[in-house]
Structures are given as structure tokens and as C-alpha cells.
Amino acid sequence: MLKVPVYLTLVIGLPTVAGSGQPAPQKANAAPPATTRALLKGSHVSLRHARMSLKGARVLAQDAPVSLTTVTFVSRFAPPRKHSLKFVDAYIRNNNEDLAEIRQRSGRPFSIIDSVFTYYGLPTELKYLAVIESELKTSAVSRVGARGPWQLMAGTARDLGLKVKGRYDERTSFTKSTRAAALYLRDLHNEFKDWLLVLAAYNAGPLPVHRAIHRSGSRNFWALERYLPKESQMHVKRFIATAVYFRQMEDMSAASRSMAAL
């Protein structure tokens, strides 16, 4: 199981976006807002002592900065300040071996997710949600009965068109459950207009997110997170850290291939 640093169970106070704290609505696959790009520009994440398997070799990545390409890739999901990315470093260091193992078997699952999410106009970065939900395992079952790679509850799955009856359970079909998850994520984004709120609602359900919006007077995740269940706060941050890890590894692999071609 992926481990979360103890200090991350505390609420991390982060500054809100200038002005009202209300983020501009984002369209699926739209470029990150200019303000977000400016705030994130130059952000670095230290991957000290992160050991991972790359083409069968043990690679040590010490103080490897996340490139601007990586930051831009995850910026619609990322924190608004450079210093607030410190939890990414801690999460990757604590879960590096698990993440590396998941990455080794992510080829086919990610290919399916990318295809389905592209069809539905969703950001393909959302594939990392399946990593933190189930480690990409179709056999995953939670203590409350959520099942499959997207950890859908039976009632939600039926509402999304999946068949769940007795031993026949389409939540364990990677392709069918991914289509259902795409529909659910699309509906949540139509409701909240913000991907961080979508991730929180995917974990906690829409009602706690609406309550947090009401209590905080903001639709900015970083302004309202303290009003969300702690598990939902951490769910969003685990997603961000996982997205950064996978993109960083993709960049390293591409660099390794380029070097080998010289």
C-alpha cells in the first residue's frame, strides 16, 4: 500500500490566488491559466535518494528538478506556490518503490485510459487517479465495497451504466469501468468547474465539497481544503505527487533514450 508521511495528515495552510480566490473555469484539455503558469514557473521538486528501476537498471535520482514541461503538465492540478510542493518530495521518497512497481506494469492500463479519456475530452493526466485509487488493479476492493481500478461503489456503477449483479461485476473490467469513470469525472467537472474539486468530490462525494465551498466562501481548493474530510485533502495531494512522479520518470526515460542514441 502507498504510505503517506505523518506530517501530511495535518492541514497545510496555503495562500489563495490573488483576488477573490475564485479560479477561472477550465475546459477539459485547456491550457493552464497564465497566472498558474507564472506561479509555478521555476518550481522544483527534489527527488533525493529516489531509487527506481529503469530498463532493468537501478537509477539514483538525487536532487533532480521537475522540468518546466513537467510542471506545465500537472499545473492544472498543482499547488499555487513553489514551497507548497514540498509534500511531493516526501510522498515520492516514501512511496518510490511502490510507484516504480506500478509504473512497470502501467503500459496497457494507461493506453486504455488515455484512449477513453481523449474520446470524452478529459485531461489524460487523470489516469493517475487510478494509481492512487487501486494501483491499477482490477481486483482491488475497499473496506466499504468499492471495487475495480476506479473503486466505484455498486450504486454509482449502476447509475453509470455498469452491470453489477452477483458474481458478474463490470467494475472489474478495465475498459468498461474506465468509460464509467470518464462519465463520472465529466459530470463532476460540469458541476464544479475545477479539477481539484473534482478529485475531492470523487473521493468524498459532491455534498462535502459543496459544504466546504459554502463554509469557506471560495471555490479554490487551497482555500477550502480545511473544510473537507482529511482523507479527501490527502487524496488530492496524493494525486498531484503521483502525477509529478510519473511525468518526471517519463522525462528521465526520454533523456536516457536520447543519450543512448548519441
Coordinates of C-alpha atoms in Angstrom, one line a residue, residues 55-216:
K55 CA 15.2 -0.6 -18.2
G56 CA 16.2 -3.1 -15.6
A57 CA 18.8 -0.9 -14.0
R58 CA 18.8 0.8 -10.6
V59 CA 18.9 4.5 -11.1
L60 CA 19.6 7.0 -8.4
A61 CA 17.9 10.4 -9.0
Q62 CA 19.3 12.9 -6.5
D63 CA 18.1 16.5 -6.4
A64 CA 16.5 16.1 -9.8
P65 CA 14.4 19.1 -10.6
V66 CA 11.0 18.8 -12.1
S67 CA 11.3 20.4 -15.5
L68 CA 9.0 23.2 -16.7
T69 CA 7.5 20.7 -19.0
T70 CA 6.6 18.5 -16.0
V71 CA 5.2 21.5 -14.1
T72 CA 3.1 22.6 -17.0
F73 CA 1.8 19.1 -17.5
V74 CA 0.4 18.9 -14.0
S75 CA -0.2 22.7 -13.4
R76 CA -3.9 22.5 -13.6
F77 CA -3.7 20.2 -10.6
A78 CA -0.7 21.6 -8.8
P79 CA -0.4 23.8 -5.7
P80 CA -0.1 27.6 -6.4
R81 CA 3.3 28.1 -4.6
K82 CA 6.7 26.6 -5.1
H83 CA 7.2 25.9 -1.4
S84 CA 3.9 24.1 -1.1
L85 CA 5.3 21.4 -3.4
K86 CA 7.5 20.0 -0.5
F87 CA 4.9 17.3 0.2
V88 CA 5.5 15.9 -3.3
D89 CA 9.1 15.2 -2.5
A90 CA 8.2 13.5 0.8
Y91 CA 5.5 11.4 -0.8
I92 CA 7.7 10.2 -3.7
R93 CA 10.5 9.3 -1.3
N94 CA 8.2 7.4 1.0
N95 CA 6.4 5.5 -1.8
N96 CA 9.1 5.3 -4.5
E97 CA 9.4 1.5 -4.6
D98 CA 5.6 1.1 -4.9
L99 CA 5.3 3.8 -7.6
A100 CA 8.2 2.2 -9.6
E101 CA 6.5 -1.2 -9.5
I102 CA 3.1 0.3 -10.6
R103 CA 4.9 2.2 -13.4
Q104 CA 6.5 -1.1 -14.7
R105 CA 3.0 -2.5 -15.4
S106 CA 1.2 0.7 -16.4
G107 CA 1.7 0.4 -20.1
R108 CA -1.6 -1.3 -21.2
P109 CA -3.8 0.3 -18.4
F110 CA -2.6 3.8 -19.3
S111 CA -3.1 3.1 -23.0
I112 CA -6.7 2.2 -22.3
I113 CA -7.3 5.2 -20.1
D114 CA -5.7 7.7 -22.5
S115 CA -7.8 6.4 -25.3
V116 CA -11.1 6.6 -23.4
F117 CA -10.4 10.0 -21.7
T118 CA -9.3 11.5 -25.0
Y119 CA -12.6 10.4 -26.5
Y120 CA -14.5 12.1 -23.7
G121 CA -12.4 15.2 -23.8
L122 CA -10.8 14.7 -20.4
P123 CA -7.3 15.5 -19.4
T124 CA -5.2 12.3 -19.7
E125 CA -3.4 13.3 -16.5
L126 CA -6.5 11.9 -14.7
K127 CA -5.1 8.4 -15.4
Y128 CA -3.1 8.9 -12.2
L129 CA -6.3 8.8 -10.2
A130 CA -6.5 5.1 -10.9
V131 CA -3.0 4.7 -9.5
I132 CA -3.9 6.1 -6.1
E133 CA -7.4 4.5 -6.1
S134 CA -6.3 0.9 -6.9
E135 CA -2.7 0.8 -8.0
L136 CA -4.3 0.0 -11.4
K137 CA -5.6 -3.4 -10.1
T138 CA -8.9 -4.7 -11.4
S139 CA -9.1 -6.9 -8.3
A140 CA -8.9 -4.1 -5.8
V141 CA -11.7 -4.0 -3.2
S142 CA -12.0 -1.4 -0.5
R143 CA -13.3 -2.0 3.1
V144 CA -16.6 -0.3 2.1
G145 CA -17.2 -2.3 -1.0
A146 CA -15.8 -0.1 -3.7
R147 CA -14.3 -2.3 -6.5
G148 CA -12.1 -2.2 -9.6
P149 CA -9.4 0.1 -10.8
W150 CA -11.6 3.1 -10.3
Q151 CA -13.0 2.0 -6.9
L152 CA -16.6 2.6 -7.8
M153 CA -19.4 1.7 -5.4
A154 CA -22.1 -0.6 -6.7
G155 CA -24.8 2.0 -6.8
T156 CA -22.6 4.6 -8.5
A157 CA -21.5 1.9 -11.0
R158 CA -25.1 1.0 -11.9
D159 CA -26.0 4.7 -12.3
L160 CA -23.1 5.0 -14.8
G161 CA -24.4 2.0 -16.8
L162 CA -22.3 -0.8 -15.5
K163 CA -23.8 -4.2 -14.7
V164 CA -23.3 -5.3 -11.1
K165 CA -25.1 -8.5 -10.2
G166 CA -23.9 -11.4 -8.2
R167 CA -20.5 -12.6 -9.4
Y168 CA -20.9 -10.6 -12.6
D169 CA -19.4 -7.2 -11.9
E170 CA -18.3 -4.9 -14.7
R171 CA -16.4 -2.7 -12.3
T172 CA -13.6 -5.2 -12.7
S173 CA -13.5 -4.7 -16.5
F174 CA -10.7 -2.1 -17.1
T175 CA -12.2 -0.8 -20.3
K176 CA -15.8 -0.7 -19.1
S177 CA -15.0 0.8 -15.7
T178 CA -12.8 3.4 -17.3
R179 CA -15.7 4.5 -19.5
A180 CA -17.9 4.8 -16.4
A181 CA -15.2 6.7 -14.6
A182 CA -14.9 9.1 -17.5
L183 CA -18.6 9.9 -17.4
Y184 CA -18.5 10.4 -13.7
L185 CA -15.4 12.7 -13.9
R186 CA -17.0 14.7 -16.7
D187 CA -20.2 15.1 -14.7
L188 CA -18.3 16.3 -11.7
H189 CA -16.3 18.8 -13.8
N190 CA -19.6 20.1 -15.2
E191 CA -20.7 20.6 -11.6
F192 CA -17.6 22.1 -10.0
K193 CA -15.6 23.6 -13.0
D194 CA -12.3 22.9 -11.2
W195 CA -10.3 19.7 -11.4
L196 CA -9.0 19.8 -7.8
L197 CA -12.6 20.0 -6.6
V198 CA -13.4 17.1 -9.0
L199 CA -10.7 15.0 -7.4
A200 CA -12.0 15.8 -3.9
A201 CA -15.6 15.1 -4.9
Y202 CA -14.5 11.8 -6.5
N203 CA -13.2 10.7 -3.1
A204 CA -15.8 12.2 -0.7
G205 CA -18.8 12.7 -2.9
P206 CA -20.2 16.1 -4.1
L207 CA -22.0 17.0 -0.9
P208 CA -18.9 17.5 1.3
V209 CA -17.4 19.6 -1.4
H210 CA -20.5 21.8 -1.7
R211 CA -20.4 22.2 2.1
A212 CA -16.8 23.2 2.0
I213 CA -17.5 25.8 -0.7
H214 CA -20.3 27.2 1.4
R215 CA -18.3 27.4 4.6
S216 CA -15.2 28.9 3.0

